[in-house]
Every structure is written in C-alpha cells, then in structure tokens.
Amino acid sequence: MPQGGPLSPLLANILLDDFDKELEKHGHRFVRYADETIMLVRSISAGNRVMASVMYFLVGKLKLTVAGESSGII
C-alpha cells in the first residue's frame, strides 16, 4: 500500500494495534493517528528511556522502519 493512499491510515492502525497495547501495558500517555505518535513523559531522561524501548519494539518486534529525521524528543 503506498504511503498517503486512502487505505494507508486504516492499515497503519491495524498494524500498530499491538504497539498501542504495549504502551498501555506500561502506563504511557500517548496519542496516535495512523503512523504518527505523540508520547508524553515528565523529563528528557524519561523521554530517552521511552524512545529506546519504543524503537526496540517497533524495529525489533514489529519489524518496522522508523524515520529518524522525524523522530525525536522535544
């Protein structure tokens, strides 16, 4: 499915359902639409820890590619 296609958000939501469950299991606060996610943490160090675990789950478990240029901690 090409990115930006009409079914792309639906398929992303289906694929990333396990990601949502993993975040909820660990008590993270987040908002996600299709393949965009915003996670709320209390500090930069917490952001670094959460980012590492999220990257491990997405790349290691779900075998997805994460765009480094649009991913980060603010």
JSON list of C-alpha atoms in Angstrom, two decimals:
[
{"chain": "A", "resi": 1, "resn": "MET", "atom": "CA", "xyz": [0.00, 0.00, 0.00]},
{"chain": "A", "resi": 2, "resn": "PRO", "atom": "CA", "xyz": [1.54, 3.34, -0.98]},
{"chain": "A", "resi": 3, "resn": "GLN", "atom": "CA", "xyz": [2.03, 5.88, 1.78]},
{"chain": "A", "resi": 4, "resn": "GLY", "atom": "CA", "xyz": [-0.67, 8.53, 1.56]},
{"chain": "A", "resi": 5, "resn": "GLY", "atom": "CA", "xyz": [-3.10, 6.16, -0.14]},
{"chain": "A", "resi": 6, "resn": "PRO", "atom": "CA", "xyz": [-6.70, 6.03, 1.06]},
{"chain": "A", "resi": 7, "resn": "LEU", "atom": "CA", "xyz": [-6.19, 2.74, 2.93]},
{"chain": "A", "resi": 8, "resn": "SER", "atom": "CA", "xyz": [-2.83, 3.68, 4.46]},
{"chain": "A", "resi": 9, "resn": "PRO", "atom": "CA", "xyz": [-4.21, 5.10, 7.77]},
{"chain": "A", "resi": 10, "resn": "LEU", "atom": "CA", "xyz": [-6.52, 2.11, 8.23]},
{"chain": "A", "resi": 11, "resn": "LEU", "atom": "CA", "xyz": [-3.74, -0.42, 7.65]},
{"chain": "A", "resi": 12, "resn": "ALA", "atom": "CA", "xyz": [-1.38, 1.51, 9.95]},
{"chain": "A", "resi": 13, "resn": "ASN", "atom": "CA", "xyz": [-4.00, 1.45, 12.70]},
{"chain": "A", "resi": 14, "resn": "ILE", "atom": "CA", "xyz": [-4.44, -2.30, 12.32]},
{"chain": "A", "resi": 15, "resn": "LEU", "atom": "CA", "xyz": [-0.69, -3.00, 12.30]},
{"chain": "A", "resi": 16, "resn": "LEU", "atom": "CA", "xyz": [0.07, -0.69, 15.23]},
{"chain": "A", "resi": 17, "resn": "ASP", "atom": "CA", "xyz": [-2.68, -2.04, 17.50]},
{"chain": "A", "resi": 18, "resn": "ASP", "atom": "CA", "xyz": [-0.05, -4.20, 19.27]},
{"chain": "A", "resi": 19, "resn": "PHE", "atom": "CA", "xyz": [2.06, -1.06, 19.75]},
{"chain": "A", "resi": 20, "resn": "ASP", "atom": "CA", "xyz": [-0.89, 0.69, 21.44]},
{"chain": "A", "resi": 21, "resn": "LYS", "atom": "CA", "xyz": [-1.40, -2.29, 23.75]},
{"chain": "A", "resi": 22, "resn": "GLU", "atom": "CA", "xyz": [2.29, -2.32, 24.67]},
{"chain": "A", "resi": 23, "resn": "LEU", "atom": "CA", "xyz": [2.23, 1.39, 25.53]},
{"chain": "A", "resi": 24, "resn": "GLU", "atom": "CA", "xyz": [-0.96, 1.00, 27.58]},
{"chain": "A", "resi": 25, "resn": "LYS", "atom": "CA", "xyz": [0.52, -2.01, 29.41]},
{"chain": "A", "resi": 26, "resn": "HIS", "atom": "CA", "xyz": [3.38, 0.19, 30.62]},
{"chain": "A", "resi": 27, "resn": "GLY", "atom": "CA", "xyz": [1.08, 3.09, 31.55]},
{"chain": "A", "resi": 28, "resn": "HIS", "atom": "CA", "xyz": [2.38, 5.54, 28.93]},
{"chain": "A", "resi": 29, "resn": "ARG", "atom": "CA", "xyz": [0.30, 8.54, 27.93]},
{"chain": "A", "resi": 30, "resn": "PHE", "atom": "CA", "xyz": [0.14, 8.87, 24.15]},
{"chain": "A", "resi": 31, "resn": "VAL", "atom": "CA", "xyz": [-1.90, 9.95, 21.15]},
{"chain": "A", "resi": 32, "resn": "ARG", "atom": "CA", "xyz": [-1.66, 8.13, 17.83]},
{"chain": "A", "resi": 33, "resn": "TYR", "atom": "CA", "xyz": [-3.30, 8.61, 14.47]},
{"chain": "A", "resi": 34, "resn": "ALA", "atom": "CA", "xyz": [-2.24, 6.14, 11.76]},
{"chain": "A", "resi": 35, "resn": "ASP", "atom": "CA", "xyz": [1.57, 6.13, 11.91]},
{"chain": "A", "resi": 36, "resn": "GLU", "atom": "CA", "xyz": [2.04, 9.35, 13.90]},
{"chain": "A", "resi": 37, "resn": "THR", "atom": "CA", "xyz": [2.51, 9.08, 17.68]},
{"chain": "A", "resi": 38, "resn": "ILE", "atom": "CA", "xyz": [3.00, 11.68, 20.40]},
{"chain": "A", "resi": 39, "resn": "MET", "atom": "CA", "xyz": [4.06, 10.38, 23.81]},
{"chain": "A", "resi": 40, "resn": "LEU", "atom": "CA", "xyz": [4.04, 12.49, 26.95]},
{"chain": "A", "resi": 41, "resn": "VAL", "atom": "CA", "xyz": [6.74, 11.98, 29.58]},
{"chain": "A", "resi": 42, "resn": "ARG", "atom": "CA", "xyz": [7.93, 14.02, 32.56]},
{"chain": "A", "resi": 43, "resn": "SER", "atom": "CA", "xyz": [11.60, 14.59, 31.66]},
{"chain": "A", "resi": 44, "resn": "ILE", "atom": "CA", "xyz": [14.20, 14.33, 28.92]},
{"chain": "A", "resi": 45, "resn": "SER", "atom": "CA", "xyz": [15.77, 11.31, 30.62]},
{"chain": "A", "resi": 46, "resn": "ALA", "atom": "CA", "xyz": [12.37, 9.57, 30.71]},
{"chain": "A", "resi": 47, "resn": "GLY", "atom": "CA", "xyz": [11.98, 10.50, 27.04]},
{"chain": "A", "resi": 48, "resn": "ASN", "atom": "CA", "xyz": [15.30, 8.86, 26.21]},
{"chain": "A", "resi": 49, "resn": "ARG", "atom": "CA", "xyz": [14.33, 5.66, 28.05]},
{"chain": "A", "resi": 50, "resn": "VAL", "atom": "CA", "xyz": [10.89, 5.51, 26.43]},
{"chain": "A", "resi": 51, "resn": "MET", "atom": "CA", "xyz": [12.32, 6.28, 22.99]},
{"chain": "A", "resi": 52, "resn": "ALA", "atom": "CA", "xyz": [14.79, 3.40, 23.31]},
{"chain": "A", "resi": 53, "resn": "SER", "atom": "CA", "xyz": [12.07, 0.94, 24.33]},
{"chain": "A", "resi": 54, "resn": "VAL", "atom": "CA", "xyz": [9.69, 2.17, 21.62]},
{"chain": "A", "resi": 55, "resn": "MET", "atom": "CA", "xyz": [12.39, 1.82, 18.96]},
{"chain": "A", "resi": 56, "resn": "TYR", "atom": "CA", "xyz": [13.18, -1.70, 20.20]},
{"chain": "A", "resi": 57, "resn": "PHE", "atom": "CA", "xyz": [9.51, -2.68, 19.98]},
{"chain": "A", "resi": 58, "resn": "LEU", "atom": "CA", "xyz": [8.83, -1.12, 16.56]},
{"chain": "A", "resi": 59, "resn": "VAL", "atom": "CA", "xyz": [12.04, -2.26, 14.88]},
{"chain": "A", "resi": 60, "resn": "GLY", "atom": "CA", "xyz": [12.77, -5.45, 16.80]},
{"chain": "A", "resi": 61, "resn": "LYS", "atom": "CA", "xyz": [9.31, -6.87, 17.38]},
{"chain": "A", "resi": 62, "resn": "LEU", "atom": "CA", "xyz": [7.15, -5.41, 14.59]},
{"chain": "A", "resi": 63, "resn": "LYS", "atom": "CA", "xyz": [9.99, -5.26, 12.00]},
{"chain": "A", "resi": 64, "resn": "LEU", "atom": "CA", "xyz": [9.13, -1.67, 11.00]},
{"chain": "A", "resi": 65, "resn": "THR", "atom": "CA", "xyz": [11.38, 1.10, 9.75]},
{"chain": "A", "resi": 66, "resn": "VAL", "atom": "CA", "xyz": [11.35, 4.31, 11.80]},
{"chain": "A", "resi": 67, "resn": "ALA", "atom": "CA", "xyz": [12.12, 7.64, 10.11]},
{"chain": "A", "resi": 68, "resn": "GLY", "atom": "CA", "xyz": [14.95, 9.09, 12.18]},
{"chain": "A", "resi": 69, "resn": "GLU", "atom": "CA", "xyz": [14.63, 12.62, 10.81]},
{"chain": "A", "resi": 70, "resn": "SER", "atom": "CA", "xyz": [11.05, 12.98, 12.06]},
{"chain": "A", "resi": 71, "resn": "SER", "atom": "CA", "xyz": [11.51, 11.07, 15.32]},
{"chain": "A", "resi": 72, "resn": "GLY", "atom": "CA", "xyz": [12.87, 12.73, 18.40]},
{"chain": "A", "resi": 73, "resn": "ILE", "atom": "CA", "xyz": [12.47, 14.08, 21.90]},
{"chain": "A", "resi": 74, "resn": "ILE", "atom": "CA", "xyz": [11.31, 17.63, 22.42]}
]
